[in-house]
Coordinates of C-alpha atoms and ligand atoms in Angstrom, one line a residue:
X69 CA -253.8 -182.4 9.9
X70 CA -254.1 -179.0 8.2
X71 CA -253.4 -176.4 10.8
X72 CA -255.3 -173.2 9.9
X73 CA -254.8 -171.5 13.3
X74 CA -252.0 -169.2 12.2
X75 CA -253.3 -168.3 8.7
X76 CA -252.0 -167.5 6.2
X77 CA -249.1 -169.6 7.6
X78 CA -251.0 -172.8 7.0
X79 CA -249.2 -176.0 8.1
X80 CA -249.9 -179.3 6.4
X81 CA -249.7 -182.8 8.0
X82 CA -248.9 -181.5 11.4
X83 CA -247.5 -184.2 13.6
X84 CA -246.3 -186.4 10.7
X85 CA -242.7 -187.2 10.0
X86 CA -241.0 -188.3 6.8
X87 CA -238.1 -187.9 4.4
X88 CA -238.7 -187.4 0.7
X89 CA -235.8 -189.8 0.0
X90 CA -238.0 -192.7 1.2
X91 CA -240.5 -192.1 -1.6
X92 CA -238.0 -191.1 -4.3
X93 CA -235.3 -193.8 -3.7
X94 CA -235.6 -196.2 -0.8
X95 CA -239.0 -197.5 -1.7
X96 CA -237.6 -198.8 -5.1
X97 CA -234.5 -200.6 -3.9
X98 CA -236.1 -203.9 -3.3
X99 CA -238.4 -203.8 -6.3
X100 CA -238.0 -204.3 -10.1
X101 CA -237.7 -200.5 -10.4
X102 CA -234.2 -200.8 -8.8
X103 CA -232.9 -202.0 -12.2
X104 CA -234.8 -199.5 -14.2
X105 CA -233.0 -196.5 -15.6
X106 CA -233.6 -193.4 -13.6
X107 CA -231.8 -191.0 -15.8
X108 CA -230.5 -191.2 -19.4
X109 CA -228.2 -188.2 -19.2
X110 CA -226.8 -186.7 -22.3
X111 CA -224.0 -184.1 -22.3
X112 CA -224.0 -181.4 -25.0
X113 CA -221.0 -182.9 -26.8
X114 CA -222.9 -186.2 -27.0
X115 CA -221.2 -188.0 -24.1
X116 CA -223.7 -190.0 -22.0
X117 CA -224.3 -191.5 -18.6
X118 CA -227.0 -193.9 -17.6
X119 CA -228.0 -194.2 -13.9
X120 CA -230.3 -196.9 -12.7
X121 CA -232.4 -196.4 -9.6
X122 CA -230.0 -198.7 -7.7
X123 CA -227.0 -196.7 -8.8
X124 CA -228.7 -193.5 -7.9
X125 CA -229.6 -194.8 -4.5
X126 CA -226.0 -195.8 -3.7
X127 CA -224.5 -192.6 -5.0
X128 CA -226.9 -190.6 -3.0
X129 CA -226.1 -192.7 0.1
X130 CA -222.4 -192.3 -0.3
X131 CA -222.6 -188.6 -0.8
X132 CA -224.9 -188.2 2.2
X133 CA -222.4 -190.1 4.2
X134 CA -219.5 -187.9 3.0
X135 CA -221.5 -184.7 3.7
X136 CA -222.3 -185.9 7.2
X137 CA -218.9 -187.3 8.1
X138 CA -216.6 -184.9 6.3
X139 CA -218.3 -181.6 5.9
X140 CA -220.3 -181.7 9.2
X141 CA -223.6 -180.7 7.6
X142 CA -226.5 -181.1 10.0
X143 CA -230.3 -181.2 9.7
X144 CA -231.6 -177.6 9.3
X145 CA -228.3 -176.3 7.8
X146 CA -228.5 -174.8 4.4
X147 CA -226.3 -175.5 1.3
X148 CA -226.3 -173.7 -2.0
X149 CA -226.0 -175.6 -5.3
X150 CA -224.6 -173.7 -8.3
X151 CA -224.6 -176.5 -10.8
X152 CA -225.6 -177.1 -14.5
X153 CA -227.7 -179.9 -15.8
X154 CA -225.5 -182.8 -14.8
X155 CA -226.5 -185.9 -12.7
X156 CA -224.6 -184.6 -9.7
X157 CA -227.2 -181.9 -9.3
X158 CA -230.2 -184.3 -8.5
X159 CA -227.8 -186.5 -6.6
X160 CA -226.7 -183.6 -4.4
X161 CA -230.2 -182.4 -3.8
X162 CA -231.3 -185.9 -2.7
X163 CA -228.2 -186.4 -0.5
X164 CA -228.9 -183.1 1.2
X165 CA -232.6 -183.8 1.8
X166 CA -231.7 -187.3 3.0
X167 CA -229.8 -185.5 5.8
X168 CA -232.5 -182.9 6.4
X169 CA -230.2 -180.2 5.0
X170 CA -232.1 -177.4 3.2
X171 CA -231.0 -176.9 -0.4
X172 CA -231.0 -173.7 -2.3
X173 CA -230.4 -174.3 -6.0
X174 CA -229.2 -171.3 -8.0
X175 CA -229.5 -171.4 -11.8
X176 CA -226.1 -171.7 -13.3
X177 CA -226.9 -168.7 -15.6
X178 CA -227.0 -166.3 -12.7
X179 CA -224.0 -164.0 -12.2
X180 CA -221.7 -164.1 -9.2
X181 CA -223.4 -161.1 -7.7
X182 CA -226.8 -162.8 -7.9
X183 CA -225.3 -166.0 -6.4
X184 CA -223.7 -164.0 -3.6
X185 CA -227.1 -162.4 -2.7
X186 CA -228.6 -165.9 -2.4
X187 CA -225.7 -167.4 -0.4
X188 CA -225.9 -164.5 2.0
X189 CA -229.7 -164.6 2.4
X190 CA -229.6 -168.4 3.0
X191 CA -226.4 -168.2 5.1
X192 CA -225.1 -171.3 3.2
X193 CA -222.5 -173.3 4.9
X194 CA -221.6 -175.3 1.8
X195 CA -221.5 -174.5 -1.9
X196 CA -221.6 -177.2 -4.5
X197 CA -220.4 -176.2 -8.0
X198 CA -218.6 -177.5 -11.1
X199 CA -215.3 -176.8 -12.9
X200 CA -217.1 -176.0 -16.1
X201 CA -219.8 -177.2 -18.4
X202 CA -220.8 -177.1 -22.1
X203 CA -223.1 -174.5 -23.6
X204 CA -223.2 -174.0 -27.4
X205 CA -219.9 -175.8 -27.8
X206 CA -218.1 -173.6 -25.3
X207 CA -217.0 -174.4 -21.8
X208 CA -218.5 -172.1 -19.2
X209 CA -216.0 -172.0 -16.4
X210 CA -218.4 -171.9 -13.4
X211 CA -215.9 -172.4 -10.6
X212 CA -214.3 -169.0 -11.3
X213 CA -217.8 -167.4 -11.1
X214 CA -218.5 -169.3 -7.8
X215 CA -215.2 -168.0 -6.4
X216 CA -216.2 -164.4 -7.1
X217 CA -219.5 -165.0 -5.4
X218 CA -217.8 -166.5 -2.3
X219 CA -215.6 -163.4 -1.9
X220 CA -218.6 -161.1 -2.3
X221 CA -220.5 -163.1 0.3
X222 CA -217.5 -163.0 2.6
X223 CA -217.4 -159.2 2.3
X224 CA -220.9 -159.2 3.5
X225 CA -220.2 -161.4 6.5
X226 CA -221.2 -164.8 5.3
X227 CA -218.3 -167.3 5.1
X228 CA -218.9 -170.5 3.1
X229 CA -217.0 -173.3 4.9
X230 CA -216.6 -175.8 2.1
X231 CA -216.8 -175.6 -1.7
X232 CA -217.4 -178.9 -3.4
X233 CA -216.4 -179.0 -7.0
X234 CA -217.7 -181.6 -9.5
X235 CA -215.3 -182.3 -12.4
X236 CA -217.3 -182.1 -15.6
X237 CA -215.3 -180.3 -18.2
X238 CA -211.8 -181.2 -17.0
X239 CA -210.6 -177.6 -17.2
X240 CA -208.0 -176.1 -14.8
X241 CA -209.6 -174.3 -11.9
X242 CA -208.4 -171.8 -9.3
X243 CA -208.0 -173.8 -6.1
X244 CA -208.1 -172.9 -2.4
X245 CA -206.6 -175.5 -0.2
X246 CA -208.6 -176.1 2.9
X247 CA -211.8 -174.6 1.3
X248 CA -212.2 -176.4 -2.0
X249 CA -212.7 -180.2 -2.3
X250 CA -213.4 -182.3 -5.4
X251 CA -216.7 -184.1 -5.4
X252 CA -215.0 -187.3 -6.5
X253 CA -212.5 -187.1 -3.7
X254 CA -215.2 -186.5 -1.2
X255 CA -217.5 -189.3 -2.3
X256 CA -214.3 -191.5 -2.7
X257 CA -213.9 -191.3 1.1
X258 CA -217.2 -193.0 1.7
X259 CA -217.4 -196.8 1.9
X260 CA -218.7 -198.3 -1.4
X261 CA -222.0 -199.3 0.3
X262 CA -222.2 -196.6 2.8
X263 CA -225.8 -196.5 4.0
X264 CA -227.3 -193.4 5.6
X265 CA -230.7 -193.7 7.1
X266 CA -233.0 -190.9 5.8
X267 CA -233.2 -188.4 8.6
X268 CA -236.9 -188.1 9.9
X269 CA -238.1 -184.7 9.3
X270 CA -241.2 -183.0 10.5
X271 CA -243.8 -182.6 7.7
X272 CA -243.7 -178.9 8.6
X273 CA -240.0 -178.5 8.3
X274 CA -238.4 -176.7 5.3
X275 CA -237.5 -179.1 2.5
X276 CA -235.8 -176.5 0.3
X277 CA -235.7 -172.9 -0.6
X278 CA -235.8 -171.5 -4.1
X279 CA -235.3 -167.9 -4.9
X280 CA -237.7 -166.2 -7.3
X281 CA -238.2 -162.6 -8.5
X282 CA -240.8 -160.3 -7.1
X283 CA -241.7 -156.7 -7.2
X284 CA -238.8 -155.4 -5.2
X285 CA -235.1 -155.6 -6.0
X286 CA -234.5 -158.4 -3.5
X287 CA -235.3 -162.0 -4.6
X288 CA -237.6 -164.0 -2.4
X289 CA -236.6 -167.3 -0.9
X290 CA -239.7 -169.4 -1.4
X291 CA -239.8 -172.1 1.2
X292 CA -241.4 -175.5 0.5
X293 CA -242.3 -178.0 3.1
X294 CA -241.3 -181.6 3.7
X295 CA -244.7 -183.1 3.9
X296 CA -247.0 -180.8 1.9
X297 CA -244.7 -180.5 -1.1
X298 CA -244.0 -184.2 -1.2
X299 CA -247.7 -185.2 -1.1
X300 CA -248.8 -182.6 -3.6
X301 CA -246.1 -183.3 -6.1
X302 CA -246.7 -187.0 -6.0
X303 CA -250.3 -186.6 -6.8
X304 CA -250.1 -183.8 -9.4
X305 CA -247.4 -185.8 -11.2
X306 CA -249.8 -188.7 -11.4
X307 CA -252.7 -186.5 -12.6
X308 CA -250.6 -184.6 -15.2
X309 CA -248.7 -187.5 -16.7
X310 CA -250.7 -190.6 -16.2
X311 CA -247.4 -192.5 -15.5
X312 CA -247.1 -196.0 -17.0
X313 CA -244.3 -198.6 -16.5
X314 CA -242.7 -198.2 -20.0
X315 CA -242.7 -194.4 -20.1
X316 CA -239.7 -192.2 -20.8
X317 CA -240.3 -188.8 -19.4
X318 CA -238.5 -185.7 -20.4
X319 CA -239.0 -182.3 -18.8
X320 CA -236.7 -180.0 -20.8
X321 CA -236.4 -177.4 -18.1
X322 CA -233.4 -176.5 -15.9
X323 CA -233.3 -177.8 -12.4
X324 CA -232.4 -174.3 -11.3
X325 CA -236.1 -173.4 -11.6
X326 CA -239.1 -174.9 -9.8
X327 CA -240.1 -176.9 -12.9
X328 CA -236.9 -178.9 -12.7
X329 CA -237.2 -179.4 -8.9
X330 CA -240.7 -180.8 -9.3
X331 CA -240.7 -182.5 -12.7
X332 CA -237.0 -183.6 -13.0
X333 CA -236.1 -184.5 -9.5
X334 CA -238.9 -185.2 -6.9
X335 CA -242.0 -185.9 -9.0
X336 CA -240.6 -188.4 -11.5
X337 CA -238.5 -190.3 -8.9
X338 CA -241.4 -190.7 -6.6
X339 CA -243.1 -192.5 -9.6
X340 CA -240.1 -194.6 -10.5
X341 CA -240.0 -192.9 -14.0
X342 CA -237.2 -193.3 -16.5
X343 CA -236.1 -189.9 -17.6
X344 CA -234.0 -188.0 -20.1
X345 CA -231.8 -185.3 -18.8
X346 CA -229.9 -183.0 -21.2
X347 CA -227.0 -180.7 -20.4
X348 CA -226.9 -178.2 -23.2
X349 CA -228.6 -175.7 -25.5
X350 CA -231.8 -177.1 -27.2
X351 CA -230.8 -176.1 -30.7
X352 CA -227.1 -177.1 -30.6
X353 CA -225.3 -178.2 -32.7
X354 CA -228.4 -178.1 -35.0
X355 CA -232.0 -177.0 -34.5
X356 CA -233.2 -180.6 -34.3
X357 CA -231.3 -181.6 -31.1
X358 CA -234.5 -182.0 -29.1
X359 CA -236.3 -184.0 -31.7
X360 CA -233.2 -186.2 -32.2
X361 CA -233.2 -186.9 -28.4
X362 CA -236.9 -187.7 -28.4
X363 CA -236.3 -190.2 -31.2
X364 CA -233.2 -191.7 -29.6
X365 CA -234.7 -192.4 -26.2
X366 CA -238.3 -193.1 -27.4
X367 CA -239.6 -190.3 -25.2
X368 CA -243.3 -190.8 -24.4
X369 CA -243.9 -187.7 -22.3
X370 CA -242.4 -184.4 -23.2
X371 CA -242.8 -181.2 -21.1
X372 CA -241.4 -177.8 -22.2
X373 CA -242.2 -174.1 -22.4
X374 CA -243.9 -172.0 -25.1
X375 CA -240.8 -170.0 -25.6
X376 CA -238.8 -173.1 -26.7
X377 CA -241.7 -174.3 -28.9
X378 CA -241.8 -170.9 -30.6
X379 CA -238.0 -171.0 -31.2
X380 CA -238.1 -174.6 -32.6
X381 CA -241.1 -173.8 -34.8
X382 CA -239.3 -170.8 -36.3
X383 CA -236.5 -173.1 -37.6
X384 CA -238.9 -174.8 -39.9
X385 CA -240.7 -178.1 -40.1
X386 CA -238.0 -179.9 -42.0
X387 CA -236.1 -180.2 -38.7
X388 CA -239.0 -182.0 -37.1
X389 CA -239.8 -184.2 -40.1
X390 CA -236.3 -185.7 -40.0
X391 CA -237.3 -187.6 -36.9
X392 CA -239.7 -190.3 -35.8
X393 CA -241.6 -188.9 -32.9
X394 CA -244.3 -191.6 -32.8
X395 CA -243.3 -192.6 -29.3
X396 CA -244.8 -189.4 -27.9
X397 CA -248.1 -189.9 -26.1
X398 CA -248.5 -186.8 -23.9
X399 CA -247.1 -183.3 -24.4
X400 CA -246.9 -180.6 -21.8
X401 CA -246.2 -176.9 -21.5
X402 CA -245.5 -174.5 -18.7
X403 CA -244.2 -171.0 -17.9
X404 CA -246.3 -168.6 -19.9
X405 CA -249.4 -168.5 -21.9
X406 CA -249.2 -170.6 -25.1
X407 CA -250.3 -169.0 -28.3
X408 CA -253.1 -171.0 -30.0
X409 CA -251.2 -171.3 -33.2
X410 CA -248.1 -172.6 -31.4
X411 CA -250.4 -175.0 -29.4
X412 CA -251.8 -176.4 -32.8
X413 CA -248.4 -176.8 -34.2
X414 CA -247.3 -178.7 -31.1
X415 CA -250.4 -180.8 -31.3
X416 CA -250.2 -181.7 -35.0
X417 CA -246.6 -181.5 -35.9
X418 CA -245.0 -182.9 -32.8
X419 CA -247.7 -185.1 -31.3
X420 CA -249.1 -186.2 -34.6
X421 CA -252.6 -185.2 -33.5
X422 CA -252.7 -188.1 -30.9
X423 CA -251.0 -186.6 -27.9
X424 CA -253.1 -184.4 -25.6
X425 CA -251.4 -181.1 -24.6
X426 CA -251.2 -180.6 -20.9
X427 CA -250.9 -176.8 -20.4
X428 CA -250.0 -176.5 -16.7
X429 CA -250.4 -173.2 -14.9
X430 CA -248.5 -172.8 -11.7
X431 CA -245.7 -170.9 -10.0
X432 CA -242.6 -171.4 -7.9
X433 CA -244.8 -170.7 -4.9
X434 CA -247.4 -173.4 -5.7
X435 CA -245.0 -176.4 -5.7
X436 CA -246.7 -178.1 -8.7
X437 CA -249.4 -177.5 -11.3
X438 CA -252.6 -176.0 -10.1
X439 CA -254.7 -175.5 -13.3
X440 CA -254.2 -178.0 -16.0
X441 CA -255.7 -181.0 -17.9
X442 CA -255.4 -184.2 -15.9
X443 CA -255.1 -187.2 -18.2
X444 CA -254.2 -189.3 -15.1
X445 CA -257.7 -188.8 -13.9
X446 CA -259.9 -188.1 -16.9
X447 CA -259.2 -185.9 -19.9
X448 CA -261.6 -183.0 -20.6
X449 CA -261.9 -181.7 -24.2
X450 CA -259.0 -179.3 -24.8
X451 CA -259.0 -175.7 -26.1
X452 CA -255.8 -174.4 -27.6
X453 CA -254.4 -171.8 -25.1
X454 CA -256.5 -172.7 -22.1
X455 CA -255.1 -174.6 -19.1
X456 CA -258.7 -176.0 -18.6
X457 CA -259.8 -176.5 -15.0
X458 CA -258.2 -176.4 -11.5
X459 CA -256.8 -179.7 -10.3
X460 CA -258.6 -181.5 -7.4
X461 CA -258.6 -179.6 -4.2
X462 CA -257.7 -176.3 -5.9
X463 CA -260.4 -173.7 -5.4
X464 CA -259.6 -171.0 -8.1
X465 CA -261.6 -168.0 -9.0
X466 CA -261.3 -164.8 -11.1
X467 CA -262.0 -161.5 -9.3
X468 CA -262.2 -157.8 -10.3
X469 CA -260.0 -155.3 -8.6
X470 CA -262.8 -154.5 -6.2
X471 CA -263.0 -158.2 -5.1
X472 CA -266.3 -158.9 -6.8
X473 CA -266.3 -162.0 -9.0
X474 CA -265.6 -161.4 -12.7
X475 CA -268.3 -162.5 -15.2
X476 CA -267.7 -165.3 -17.7
X477 CA -265.4 -163.9 -20.4
X478 CA -264.3 -160.9 -18.3
X479 CA -260.7 -160.4 -17.7
X480 CA -259.8 -160.3 -14.0
X481 CA -257.3 -161.5 -11.4
X482 CA -256.8 -165.1 -10.6
X483 CA -257.1 -166.1 -6.9
X484 CA -256.9 -169.3 -4.9
X485 CA -259.5 -169.5 -2.1
X486 CA -258.3 -172.4 -0.1
X487 CA -254.8 -173.6 1.0
X488 CA -253.3 -176.6 -0.8
X489 CA -250.5 -179.0 0.3
X490 CA -247.9 -177.8 -2.2
X491 CA -248.2 -174.2 -1.2
X492 CA -245.1 -172.3 0.0
X493 CA -244.6 -172.2 3.7
X494 CA -243.4 -168.6 3.6
X495 CA -240.5 -166.5 2.5
X496 CA -237.2 -167.3 4.1
X497 CA -236.5 -164.9 6.9
X498 CA -239.2 -162.5 5.8
X499 CA -242.7 -163.5 7.1
X500 CA -244.1 -160.0 6.6
X501 CA -243.3 -160.0 2.9
X502 CA -245.1 -163.4 2.5
X503 CA -248.3 -161.9 4.0
X504 CA -248.0 -158.7 2.0
X505 CA -247.2 -160.3 -1.4
X506 CA -249.6 -163.1 -1.5
X507 CA -252.3 -162.5 1.1
X508 CA -253.1 -158.8 1.3
X509 CA -254.7 -158.1 -2.1
X510 CA -258.2 -159.6 -1.4
X511 CA -258.1 -161.2 2.1
X512 CA -260.3 -160.0 5.0
X513 CA -258.4 -161.0 8.1
X514 CA -261.1 -159.3 10.2
X515 CA -263.5 -161.8 8.8
X516 CA -261.1 -164.7 8.8
X517 CA -261.0 -164.8 5.0
X518 CA -257.6 -165.5 3.5
X519 CA -257.3 -165.4 -0.3
X520 CA -254.0 -166.2 -2.2
X521 CA -253.1 -163.7 -4.9
X522 CA -250.7 -165.1 -7.6
X523 CA -250.6 -161.8 -9.5
X524 CA -251.8 -163.2 -12.8
X525 CA -254.5 -162.0 -15.1
X526 CA -257.1 -164.6 -16.0
X527 CA -260.4 -165.1 -17.8
X528 CA -263.0 -167.9 -17.1
X529 CA -265.1 -168.6 -20.2
X530 CA -268.7 -169.6 -20.4
X531 CA -267.7 -173.3 -20.0
X532 CA -265.7 -172.6 -16.9
X533 CA -262.3 -173.0 -18.6
X534 CA -259.5 -170.9 -17.3
X535 CA -257.3 -168.8 -19.7
X536 CA -254.1 -167.4 -18.0
X537 CA -253.1 -164.1 -19.4
X538 CA -249.7 -163.1 -17.8
X539 CA -248.5 -161.2 -14.9
X540 CA -250.5 -158.5 -13.2
X541 CA -247.6 -157.0 -11.3
X542 CA -244.2 -155.5 -12.0
X543 CA -242.7 -158.9 -13.0
X544 CA -241.6 -159.9 -16.5
X545 CA -241.6 -163.3 -18.1
X546 CA -238.6 -163.5 -20.4
X547 CA -238.3 -166.8 -22.2
X548 CA -240.3 -168.4 -19.4
X549 CA -238.0 -166.9 -16.7
X550 CA -239.4 -164.6 -14.1
X551 CA -237.6 -161.3 -13.7
X552 CA -238.5 -158.3 -11.6
X553 CA -238.5 -155.0 -13.4
X554 CA -237.3 -153.3 -10.2
X555 CA -234.4 -155.8 -9.9
X556 CA -233.1 -154.6 -13.3
X557 CA -233.7 -151.0 -12.4
X558 CA -231.7 -151.4 -9.2
X559 CA -228.9 -153.0 -11.2
X560 CA -228.9 -150.1 -13.7
X561 CA -228.8 -147.6 -10.9
X562 CA -225.5 -149.0 -9.6
X563 CA -223.9 -147.4 -12.7
X564 CA -222.5 -143.9 -12.0
X565 CA -224.0 -142.5 -15.3
X566 CA -227.6 -143.4 -14.3
X567 CA -229.9 -141.0 -12.6
X568 CA -233.2 -142.8 -13.1
X569 CA -234.2 -146.1 -14.8
X570 CA -237.4 -147.7 -15.8
X571 CA -237.7 -151.2 -17.2
X572 CA -240.7 -152.8 -18.8
X573 CA -241.3 -156.2 -20.4
X574 CA -241.8 -155.5 -24.1
X575 CA -243.6 -158.1 -26.3
X576 CA -241.3 -160.4 -28.3
X577 CA -242.2 -163.0 -30.9
X578 CA -240.1 -165.8 -29.5
X579 CA -239.2 -164.9 -25.9
X580 CA -242.7 -163.7 -25.0
X581 CA -241.2 -160.6 -23.4
X582 CA -237.8 -158.9 -23.4
X583 CA -236.6 -156.3 -20.9
X584 CA -236.6 -152.8 -22.3
X585 CA -234.8 -150.1 -20.3
X586 CA -235.3 -146.4 -20.3
X587 CA -232.6 -144.4 -18.6
X588 CA -232.1 -140.8 -17.6
X589 CA -228.5 -139.9 -17.4
X590 CA -226.8 -137.8 -14.8
X591 CA -225.4 -134.4 -15.5
X592 CA -222.1 -134.7 -17.4
X593 CA -222.9 -138.0 -19.2
X594 CA -223.9 -138.2 -22.9
X595 CA -225.9 -141.0 -24.6
X596 CA -223.8 -143.2 -26.8
X597 CA -223.8 -146.8 -28.2
X598 CA -220.8 -147.5 -25.9
X599 CA -222.7 -146.3 -22.8
X600 CA -225.6 -148.5 -23.8
X601 CA -223.3 -151.5 -24.1
X602 CA -221.8 -150.7 -20.7
X603 CA -225.2 -150.5 -19.1
X604 CA -226.2 -153.9 -20.5
X605 CA -222.9 -155.3 -19.2
X606 CA -223.9 -153.9 -15.8
X607 CA -227.1 -155.9 -15.8
X608 CA -225.3 -159.0 -17.0
X609 CA -222.8 -158.8 -14.1
X610 CA -225.5 -157.9 -11.5
X611 CA -228.1 -160.5 -12.4
X612 CA -226.9 -162.6 -15.4
X613 CA -227.2 -163.0 -19.2
X614 CA -231.0 -163.8 -19.1
X615 CA -231.7 -160.3 -17.7
X616 CA -229.8 -158.2 -20.3
X617 CA -232.2 -155.6 -21.7
X618 CA -232.9 -155.8 -25.5
X619 CA -232.2 -152.1 -25.6
X620 CA -231.2 -149.3 -23.2
X621 CA -232.9 -146.1 -24.5
X622 CA -231.8 -142.7 -23.3
X623 CA -234.5 -140.2 -22.4
X624 CA -234.4 -136.8 -20.6
X625 CA -237.6 -137.6 -18.5
X626 CA -239.6 -140.5 -17.4
X627 CA -243.4 -140.4 -17.0
X628 CA -244.1 -140.1 -13.3
X629 CA -247.0 -139.5 -10.9
X630 CA -246.9 -136.2 -8.9
X631 CA -245.7 -138.3 -6.0
X632 CA -242.7 -139.4 -8.1
X633 CA -243.7 -143.0 -9.0
X634 CA -242.6 -144.1 -12.4
X635 CA -245.6 -145.0 -14.6
X636 CA -244.5 -148.2 -16.3
X637 CA -248.1 -148.6 -17.4
X638 CA -247.7 -145.7 -19.8
X639 CA -244.3 -146.8 -21.1
X640 CA -245.7 -150.3 -21.8
X641 CA -248.7 -148.8 -23.7
X642 CA -246.3 -146.8 -25.8
X643 CA -244.1 -149.7 -26.5
X644 CA -247.1 -151.9 -27.5
X645 CA -248.7 -149.1 -29.5
X646 CA -251.8 -148.9 -27.3
X647 CA -253.6 -145.8 -26.2
X648 CA -251.9 -144.5 -23.0
X649 CA -255.2 -144.1 -21.1
X650 CA -255.7 -141.8 -18.1
X651 CA -252.9 -139.2 -17.8
X652 CA -254.5 -137.2 -15.0
X653 CA -252.0 -138.2 -12.4
X654 CA -249.0 -137.5 -14.6
X655 CA -246.5 -135.0 -13.4
X656 CA -245.3 -133.7 -16.8
X657 CA -247.0 -134.7 -20.0
X658 CA -243.9 -133.8 -22.0
X659 CA -242.4 -137.1 -20.7
X660 CA -244.9 -139.0 -22.7
X661 CA -243.7 -137.5 -26.0
X662 CA -240.1 -138.1 -25.0
X663 CA -240.7 -141.8 -24.4
X664 CA -242.8 -142.1 -27.5
X665 CA -239.9 -140.9 -29.6
X666 CA -237.5 -143.1 -27.9
X667 CA -239.5 -146.3 -28.3
X668 CA -240.5 -145.7 -32.0
X669 CA -237.3 -147.2 -33.4
X670 CA -237.5 -150.1 -30.9
X671 CA -241.0 -150.9 -32.0
X672 CA -240.1 -151.2 -35.7
X673 CA -237.2 -153.5 -34.6
X674 CA -239.6 -155.8 -32.7
X675 CA -242.0 -156.0 -35.6
X676 CA -239.3 -157.5 -37.7
X677 CA -238.8 -160.1 -35.0
Ligands
LIG937 C1 -245.5 -167.4 -13.6 C2 -244.8 -168.2 -12.6 C3 -244.3 -172.9 -12.7 C4 -243.0 -173.1 -13.4 C5 -242.6 -172.1 -14.4 C6 -242.7 -170.6 -14.0 C7 -246.6 -167.8 -15.6 C8 -246.7 -170.3 -15.6 C9 -248.2 -170.7 -17.1 C10 -249.2 -171.2 -18.0 C11 -249.8 -169.0 -18.5 C12 -248.1 -169.3 -17.0 C13 -247.6 -167.1 -14.7 C14 -247.0 -167.4 -13.3 N1 -247.1 -169.1 -16.0 N2 -247.3 -171.3 -16.2 N3 -249.4 -172.6 -18.2 N4 -250.0 -170.3 -18.7 N5 -248.9 -168.5 -17.6 O1 -242.6 -170.4 -12.6 O2 -241.0 -168.5 -12.5 O3 -242.6 -169.0 -10.6 O4 -243.4 -168.1 -12.8 O5 -245.4 -168.0 -14.9 O6 -247.5 -165.7 -14.9 O7 -247.3 -166.4 -12.3 P1 -242.3 -169.0 -12.1

């Protein structure tokens, strides 16, 4: 069943066939669940759409029919989705996986350049996007961005054959006859009760790809499997959320990230859950939007990130107290370490002291939670800030850099010692990078020992509880989003004024971390506020708004090793006001003074919040 013969390319449920649609949709159609609400969707302006399991089932079938008959999508093809939080996103994902087409969802906040990189890498035949959507009361015209990406991809030899456009905002869009097609026209071609049999897939086929940041400039296409992902997500959802028939589940993430794939689309649907799905900004038009929605839909189970909790807590408790939150029975968090004081606020103020907090540690690569409380099995006593214990089947450990086990209370590196069904299958078209990134830190291939390295710091306390302490590599966590420092540096280096760039994740009271850039200019360029703005704009257009540095500071020198490697460790210590440690490998000590001066002002700014 588990094939270990080609480790670390483990393959789960070898010989089995399935399609995730069967468990997410078809199994419900002849049961009471068919009449149950699958999604209570709410747009930012307050418009709503309710979809029952039966309606969802038929819309997915019709769309799958149209994809197959009219766009010629075949099993094993790839399609890129550049969509905001509207029902057509889960519907499209399900219609694609029903046909065995691999989806690659790209967060709608990414720039055309970032979208083009992902289209090219995935060689997508079809792109699904939207005319526009609402964010903070404004219409974001996404189709225009998508068009730019298609042109950029074409220049790099990848031609998208069809662009399917959902009408959401009703705004005028640039149109290319023969290439563009409206979603409603496409689905309108399908018979009202078109049925498409879920295409049997091998358990070891790719279900989807999702790009995530790593320690090089190029994002990684994390591949998840048909059988392993489905099985693991089904189980972990049950362990995490103890689903009950009357539950209303709300995962306030974006489907553009793995949290949304697992906990808005596949996990809840496989459990016949009723969900809330929200389009817009969490604090728009007022800071109580989230709590108003919890009250309106009687949400029982709410799952979000520490960064959102910090933001909402900052607005003040009066916004919470306006609402009856007594329906809540379980609360969850994910994405970064949760500060104990935020944990306590969440527990007391939001959960009324009766809803356990399910702090889930996991990654894009792991498919679903790995270390977390499991109220669906049995709840252990909670400690604010600890994700408690590994879930069943997960063999986690904390090691020192030399590979020896860390003592209780000693900070070390988290590892996973055994494969698990939800694990990534590999990196799309880059098997070497898969082995190098995740399996080379502690493995001993000569001895047949393979150890998965997530690149997170961790401590296990005397009671065996795990405390996750953030990334151990060159990856930042900005408002719960993963961003590679090198990715930002590469973006800055595309500007003609930049000779060298170093980016670090500086601590921030609400966002956890924010990118801080240090830049050495080329001969002939002078530092100025205008140039700083221009460089921020460069990052915005290369990656997207989430990646824009809080500041771009100009220095004449960066701290580097004698072999020329930028010492981000030193920059980060200076930013955090810590001792810089060992400087013996430094090429020129003057660089330290230079950076110290530059970050001084930034530090006082951050202290004020
Ligand atoms: C990184 C993975 C998994 C969905 C969201 C992020 C950090 C995640 C926790 C947690 C402490 C956490 C880790 C991890 N992280 N959850 N409960 N406590 N840190 O997915 O973008 O793949 O990022 O998020 O550093 O490596 P991602």
